[in-house]
């Protein structure tokens, strides 16, 4: 059975975005070891990417605009990977390798997990991830904790959620990567 893996940047005070989704707190000077973790190790373990509707337009336009850059290996991975957008309001979205799902989140995600293939990766957005957390659908949490506190913003946890730490690694750039699994 495929695992559903969350990969999410987070402030040290547990926000995944500013009040309006700002991510100006992200560490810009990332070291090569951290870049390898999120651009190769985690992404290469998946063949499907799940996204919430609210972040999809910006995500797709950003990565597709970089596709033809000869140095943009990561952009090509994110464009070429199969992407499933969950929405209650739209039925199509422009972009390469993108499909929209309008059905029941729990049913569809569990069906995807039973399919053959590599793992499934979730990038966000905050309310979409919060729904996945609420329904206990995430099998592995990969949090990249940045060294900034913002005091207020978007969060993904709305109820008590117990997680078991699997690994933790700090990087030269100041980011700490914590991997957790649900403790049921």
PDB file of C-alpha atoms in Angstrom:
ATOM      1  CA  UNK A   1       0.000   0.000   0.000  1.00  0.00           C
ATOM      2  CA  UNK A   2       1.271   3.447  -0.923  1.00  0.00           C
ATOM      3  CA  UNK A   3       1.935   5.995   1.817  1.00  0.00           C
ATOM      4  CA  UNK A   4       0.578   9.525   1.845  1.00  0.00           C
ATOM      5  CA  UNK A   5       3.503  11.801   2.757  1.00  0.00           C
ATOM      6  CA  UNK A   6       3.197  15.423   3.747  1.00  0.00           C
ATOM      7  CA  UNK A   7       6.071  17.771   2.981  1.00  0.00           C
ATOM      8  CA  UNK A   8       5.529  21.186   4.530  1.00  0.00           C
ATOM      9  CA  UNK A   9       7.565  24.224   5.534  1.00  0.00           C
ATOM     10  CA  UNK A  10       6.734  25.594   8.963  1.00  0.00           C
ATOM     11  CA  UNK A  11       7.832  28.429  11.243  1.00  0.00           C
ATOM     12  CA  UNK A  12       9.216  27.621  14.688  1.00  0.00           C
ATOM     13  CA  UNK A  13       5.862  28.683  16.119  1.00  0.00           C
ATOM     14  CA  UNK A  14       4.055  26.134  13.895  1.00  0.00           C
ATOM     15  CA  UNK A  15       2.565  28.320  11.168  1.00  0.00           C
ATOM     16  CA  UNK A  16       2.687  27.201   7.526  1.00  0.00           C
ATOM     17  CA  UNK A  17       1.989  30.667   6.143  1.00  0.00           C
ATOM     18  CA  UNK A  18       1.370  34.208   7.242  1.00  0.00           C
ATOM     19  CA  UNK A  19      -2.171  35.477   7.835  1.00  0.00           C
ATOM     20  CA  UNK A  20      -2.594  35.916   4.066  1.00  0.00           C
ATOM     21  CA  UNK A  21      -0.453  32.907   3.159  1.00  0.00           C
ATOM     22  CA  UNK A  22       2.833  34.838   3.005  1.00  0.00           C
ATOM     23  CA  UNK A  23       5.969  32.752   2.985  1.00  0.00           C
ATOM     24  CA  UNK A  24       8.533  35.515   3.283  1.00  0.00           C
ATOM     25  CA  UNK A  25       9.886  33.705   6.358  1.00  0.00           C
ATOM     26  CA  UNK A  26      11.264  30.793   4.306  1.00  0.00           C
ATOM     27  CA  UNK A  27      15.032  30.385   4.495  1.00  0.00           C
ATOM     28  CA  UNK A  28      16.362  31.645   1.144  1.00  0.00           C
ATOM     29  CA  UNK A  29      19.996  30.551   1.570  1.00  0.00           C
ATOM     30  CA  UNK A  30      19.469  26.799   1.595  1.00  0.00           C
ATOM     31  CA  UNK A  31      22.453  24.471   1.717  1.00  0.00           C
ATOM     32  CA  UNK A  32      22.951  21.646  -0.785  1.00  0.00           C
ATOM     33  CA  UNK A  33      22.174  18.868   1.709  1.00  0.00           C
ATOM     34  CA  UNK A  34      18.778  20.368   2.565  1.00  0.00           C
ATOM     35  CA  UNK A  35      17.998  20.972  -1.111  1.00  0.00           C
ATOM     36  CA  UNK A  36      18.823  17.323  -1.856  1.00  0.00           C
ATOM     37  CA  UNK A  37      16.438  16.153   0.875  1.00  0.00           C
ATOM     38  CA  UNK A  38      13.365  17.941  -0.455  1.00  0.00           C
ATOM     39  CA  UNK A  39      14.208  18.154  -4.164  1.00  0.00           C
ATOM     40  CA  UNK A  40      15.429  14.606  -4.629  1.00  0.00           C
ATOM     41  CA  UNK A  41      15.000  12.202  -1.724  1.00  0.00           C
ATOM     42  CA  UNK A  42      11.378  12.935  -0.839  1.00  0.00           C
ATOM     43  CA  UNK A  43      10.086  13.884  -4.303  1.00  0.00           C
ATOM     44  CA  UNK A  44      11.727  10.854  -5.950  1.00  0.00           C
ATOM     45  CA  UNK A  45       9.871   8.543  -3.543  1.00  0.00           C
ATOM     46  CA  UNK A  46       6.507   9.637  -5.010  1.00  0.00           C
ATOM     47  CA  UNK A  47       4.765   9.502  -8.378  1.00  0.00           C
ATOM     48  CA  UNK A  48       1.667  11.500  -7.449  1.00  0.00           C
ATOM     49  CA  UNK A  49       1.278  14.943  -5.905  1.00  0.00           C
ATOM     50  CA  UNK A  50      -1.881  16.092  -4.102  1.00  0.00           C
ATOM     51  CA  UNK A  51      -2.776  19.776  -3.913  1.00  0.00           C
ATOM     52  CA  UNK A  52      -5.615  21.847  -2.560  1.00  0.00           C
ATOM     53  CA  UNK A  53      -7.393  24.151  -4.999  1.00  0.00           C
ATOM     54  CA  UNK A  54      -6.396  27.435  -3.347  1.00  0.00           C
ATOM     55  CA  UNK A  55      -2.661  27.004  -3.923  1.00  0.00           C
ATOM     56  CA  UNK A  56      -2.791  25.256  -7.267  1.00  0.00           C
ATOM     57  CA  UNK A  57      -2.804  28.207  -9.696  1.00  0.00           C
ATOM     58  CA  UNK A  58       0.264  29.801  -8.132  1.00  0.00           C
ATOM     59  CA  UNK A  59       2.027  26.431  -7.794  1.00  0.00           C
ATOM     60  CA  UNK A  60       1.429  25.393 -11.401  1.00  0.00           C
ATOM     61  CA  UNK A  61       2.259  28.765 -12.967  1.00  0.00           C
ATOM     62  CA  UNK A  62       5.451  29.070 -10.888  1.00  0.00           C
ATOM     63  CA  UNK A  63       6.882  25.654 -11.748  1.00  0.00           C
ATOM     64  CA  UNK A  64       5.701  25.546 -15.371  1.00  0.00           C
ATOM     65  CA  UNK A  65       7.316  28.957 -16.016  1.00  0.00           C
ATOM     66  CA  UNK A  66      10.698  27.449 -15.028  1.00  0.00           C
ATOM     67  CA  UNK A  67      10.324  24.185 -16.957  1.00  0.00           C
ATOM     68  CA  UNK A  68      12.543  25.098 -19.940  1.00  0.00           C
ATOM     69  CA  UNK A  69      15.409  26.437 -17.828  1.00  0.00           C
ATOM     70  CA  UNK A  70      18.254  23.905 -18.318  1.00  0.00           C
ATOM     71  CA  UNK A  71      19.122  24.134 -14.600  1.00  0.00           C
ATOM     72  CA  UNK A  72      15.552  23.570 -13.404  1.00  0.00           C
ATOM     73  CA  UNK A  73      15.586  19.823 -12.771  1.00  0.00           C
ATOM     74  CA  UNK A  74      13.275  20.227  -9.763  1.00  0.00           C
ATOM     75  CA  UNK A  75      10.788  22.315 -11.770  1.00  0.00           C
ATOM     76  CA  UNK A  76      10.636  19.588 -14.433  1.00  0.00           C
ATOM     77  CA  UNK A  77       9.979  16.970 -11.750  1.00  0.00           C
ATOM     78  CA  UNK A  78       7.080  18.977 -10.327  1.00  0.00           C
ATOM     79  CA  UNK A  79       5.598  19.639 -13.760  1.00  0.00           C
ATOM     80  CA  UNK A  80       6.018  16.049 -14.974  1.00  0.00           C
ATOM     81  CA  UNK A  81       4.632  14.349 -11.849  1.00  0.00           C
ATOM     82  CA  UNK A  82       0.943  13.432 -11.830  1.00  0.00           C
ATOM     83  CA  UNK A  83      -0.949  16.085  -9.865  1.00  0.00           C
ATOM     84  CA  UNK A  84      -4.405  15.690  -8.342  1.00  0.00           C
ATOM     85  CA  UNK A  85      -6.197  18.835  -7.220  1.00  0.00           C
ATOM     86  CA  UNK A  86      -9.065  18.463  -4.761  1.00  0.00           C
ATOM     87  CA  UNK A  87     -11.866  20.977  -5.137  1.00  0.00           C
ATOM     88  CA  UNK A  88     -15.540  21.421  -4.405  1.00  0.00           C
ATOM     89  CA  UNK A  89     -15.873  24.379  -6.793  1.00  0.00           C
ATOM     90  CA  UNK A  90     -13.957  23.669 -10.034  1.00  0.00           C
ATOM     91  CA  UNK A  91     -13.856  20.682 -12.394  1.00  0.00           C
ATOM     92  CA  UNK A  92     -10.813  21.535 -14.535  1.00  0.00           C
ATOM     93  CA  UNK A  93      -7.601  23.454 -14.127  1.00  0.00           C
ATOM     94  CA  UNK A  94      -4.977  24.374 -16.688  1.00  0.00           C
ATOM     95  CA  UNK A  95      -1.599  22.728 -16.323  1.00  0.00           C
ATOM     96  CA  UNK A  96       0.460  19.742 -17.354  1.00  0.00           C
ATOM     97  CA  UNK A  97      -0.364  16.382 -15.766  1.00  0.00           C
ATOM     98  CA  UNK A  98      -3.174  17.848 -13.642  1.00  0.00           C
ATOM     99  CA  UNK A  99      -6.575  16.391 -12.898  1.00  0.00           C
ATOM    100  CA  UNK A 100      -9.295  17.624 -10.557  1.00  0.00           C
ATOM    101  CA  UNK A 101     -11.159  15.435  -8.064  1.00  0.00           C
ATOM    102  CA  UNK A 102     -14.526  16.612  -6.749  1.00  0.00           C
ATOM    103  CA  UNK A 103     -15.555  13.498  -4.828  1.00  0.00           C
ATOM    104  CA  UNK A 104     -15.238  12.497  -1.198  1.00  0.00           C
ATOM    105  CA  UNK A 105     -11.705  13.223   0.039  1.00  0.00           C
ATOM    106  CA  UNK A 106     -11.441  10.163   2.308  1.00  0.00           C
ATOM    107  CA  UNK A 107     -12.725   7.748  -0.330  1.00  0.00           C
ATOM    108  CA  UNK A 108     -10.490   9.087  -3.085  1.00  0.00           C
ATOM    109  CA  UNK A 109      -7.315   9.248  -0.982  1.00  0.00           C
ATOM    110  CA  UNK A 110      -7.835   5.714   0.333  1.00  0.00           C
ATOM    111  CA  UNK A 111      -8.421   4.514  -3.238  1.00  0.00           C
ATOM    112  CA  UNK A 112      -5.193   6.215  -4.378  1.00  0.00           C
ATOM    113  CA  UNK A 113      -3.277   4.553  -1.543  1.00  0.00           C
ATOM    114  CA  UNK A 114      -4.445   1.122  -2.730  1.00  0.00           C
ATOM    115  CA  UNK A 115      -3.245   1.699  -6.309  1.00  0.00           C
ATOM    116  CA  UNK A 116       0.132   0.394  -7.464  1.00  0.00           C
ATOM    117  CA  UNK A 117       2.973   2.864  -7.691  1.00  0.00           C
ATOM    118  CA  UNK A 118       5.296   4.981  -5.637  1.00  0.00           C
ATOM    119  CA  UNK A 119       4.112   6.943  -2.604  1.00  0.00           C
ATOM    120  CA  UNK A 120       1.855  10.005  -2.778  1.00  0.00           C
ATOM    121  CA  UNK A 121       3.177  13.427  -1.777  1.00  0.00           C
ATOM    122  CA  UNK A 122       1.129  16.315  -0.377  1.00  0.00           C
ATOM    123  CA  UNK A 123       2.374  19.915  -0.595  1.00  0.00           C
ATOM    124  CA  UNK A 124      -0.667  21.861   0.595  1.00  0.00           C
ATOM    125  CA  UNK A 125      -2.327  24.314   1.029  1.00  0.00           C
ATOM    126  CA  UNK A 126      -3.069  24.787   4.673  1.00  0.00           C
ATOM    127  CA  UNK A 127      -6.829  24.127   4.706  1.00  0.00           C
ATOM    128  CA  UNK A 128      -6.466  21.110   2.402  1.00  0.00           C
ATOM    129  CA  UNK A 129      -3.741  19.605   4.592  1.00  0.00           C
ATOM    130  CA  UNK A 130      -5.832  20.357   7.668  1.00  0.00           C
ATOM    131  CA  UNK A 131      -8.624  18.228   6.151  1.00  0.00           C
ATOM    132  CA  UNK A 132      -6.197  15.370   5.525  1.00  0.00           C
ATOM    133  CA  UNK A 133      -4.954  15.606   9.138  1.00  0.00           C
ATOM    134  CA  UNK A 134      -8.503  15.705  10.508  1.00  0.00           C
ATOM    135  CA  UNK A 135      -9.364  12.482   8.641  1.00  0.00           C
ATOM    136  CA  UNK A 136      -6.116  10.710   9.685  1.00  0.00           C
ATOM    137  CA  UNK A 137      -5.067  10.205   6.066  1.00  0.00           C
ATOM    138  CA  UNK A 138      -1.401  11.211   6.359  1.00  0.00           C
ATOM    139  CA  UNK A 139       1.050   8.351   6.932  1.00  0.00           C
ATOM    140  CA  UNK A 140       4.253  10.401   7.154  1.00  0.00           C
ATOM    141  CA  UNK A 141       4.804  14.042   8.130  1.00  0.00           C
ATOM    142  CA  UNK A 142       7.928  15.813   6.855  1.00  0.00           C
ATOM    143  CA  UNK A 143       8.139  19.230   8.492  1.00  0.00           C
ATOM    144  CA  UNK A 144      10.871  21.669   7.522  1.00  0.00           C
ATOM    145  CA  UNK A 145      11.110  24.012  10.494  1.00  0.00           C
ATOM    146  CA  UNK A 146      12.517  27.426   9.581  1.00  0.00           C
ATOM    147  CA  UNK A 147      14.203  29.618  12.175  1.00  0.00           C
ATOM    148  CA  UNK A 148      11.592  32.351  12.182  1.00  0.00           C
ATOM    149  CA  UNK A 149       8.579  32.976  14.422  1.00  0.00           C
ATOM    150  CA  UNK A 150       5.753  35.019  12.887  1.00  0.00           C
ATOM    151  CA  UNK A 151       3.264  35.124  15.778  1.00  0.00           C
ATOM    152  CA  UNK A 152       0.130  34.547  13.715  1.00  0.00           C
ATOM    153  CA  UNK A 153      -0.835  32.836  10.493  1.00  0.00           C
ATOM    154  CA  UNK A 154      -2.120  29.705   8.800  1.00  0.00           C
ATOM    155  CA  UNK A 155      -1.936  26.411  10.628  1.00  0.00           C
ATOM    156  CA  UNK A 156      -2.747  22.816   9.739  1.00  0.00           C
ATOM    157  CA  UNK A 157      -3.574  21.412  13.163  1.00  0.00           C
ATOM    158  CA  UNK A 158      -6.968  22.303  14.624  1.00  0.00           C
ATOM    159  CA  UNK A 159      -7.342  19.386  17.054  1.00  0.00           C
ATOM    160  CA  UNK A 160      -4.886  17.547  19.298  1.00  0.00           C
ATOM    161  CA  UNK A 161      -2.779  15.251  17.108  1.00  0.00           C
ATOM    162  CA  UNK A 162      -0.191  12.879  18.542  1.00  0.00           C
ATOM    163  CA  UNK A 163       2.814  12.161  16.320  1.00  0.00           C
ATOM    164  CA  UNK A 164       5.857   9.968  16.839  1.00  0.00           C
ATOM    165  CA  UNK A 165       9.223  11.457  15.877  1.00  0.00           C
ATOM    166  CA  UNK A 166      11.047   9.157  13.427  1.00  0.00           C
ATOM    167  CA  UNK A 167      14.036  11.352  12.606  1.00  0.00           C
ATOM    168  CA  UNK A 168      15.341  14.873  13.030  1.00  0.00           C
ATOM    169  CA  UNK A 169      18.180  16.550  11.190  1.00  0.00           C
ATOM    170  CA  UNK A 170      19.438  20.107  11.314  1.00  0.00           C
ATOM    171  CA  UNK A 171      20.995  21.706   8.278  1.00  0.00           C
ATOM    172  CA  UNK A 172      23.680  24.338   7.884  1.00  0.00           C
ATOM    173  CA  UNK A 173      21.117  26.868   6.597  1.00  0.00           C
ATOM    174  CA  UNK A 174      19.231  26.725   9.920  1.00  0.00           C
ATOM    175  CA  UNK A 175      16.317  24.538   8.813  1.00  0.00           C
ATOM    176  CA  UNK A 176      15.468  21.461  10.875  1.00  0.00           C
ATOM    177  CA  UNK A 177      13.779  18.554   9.085  1.00  0.00           C
ATOM    178  CA  UNK A 178      11.572  16.501  11.387  1.00  0.00           C
ATOM    179  CA  UNK A 179       9.909  13.328  10.171  1.00  0.00           C
ATOM    180  CA  UNK A 180       6.936  11.972  12.094  1.00  0.00           C
ATOM    181  CA  UNK A 181       4.349   9.270  11.741  1.00  0.00           C
ATOM    182  CA  UNK A 182       0.917   9.228  13.360  1.00  0.00           C
ATOM    183  CA  UNK A 183       0.787   7.694  16.798  1.00  0.00           C
ATOM    184  CA  UNK A 184      -2.616   6.048  16.808  1.00  0.00           C
TER     185      UNK A 184
END
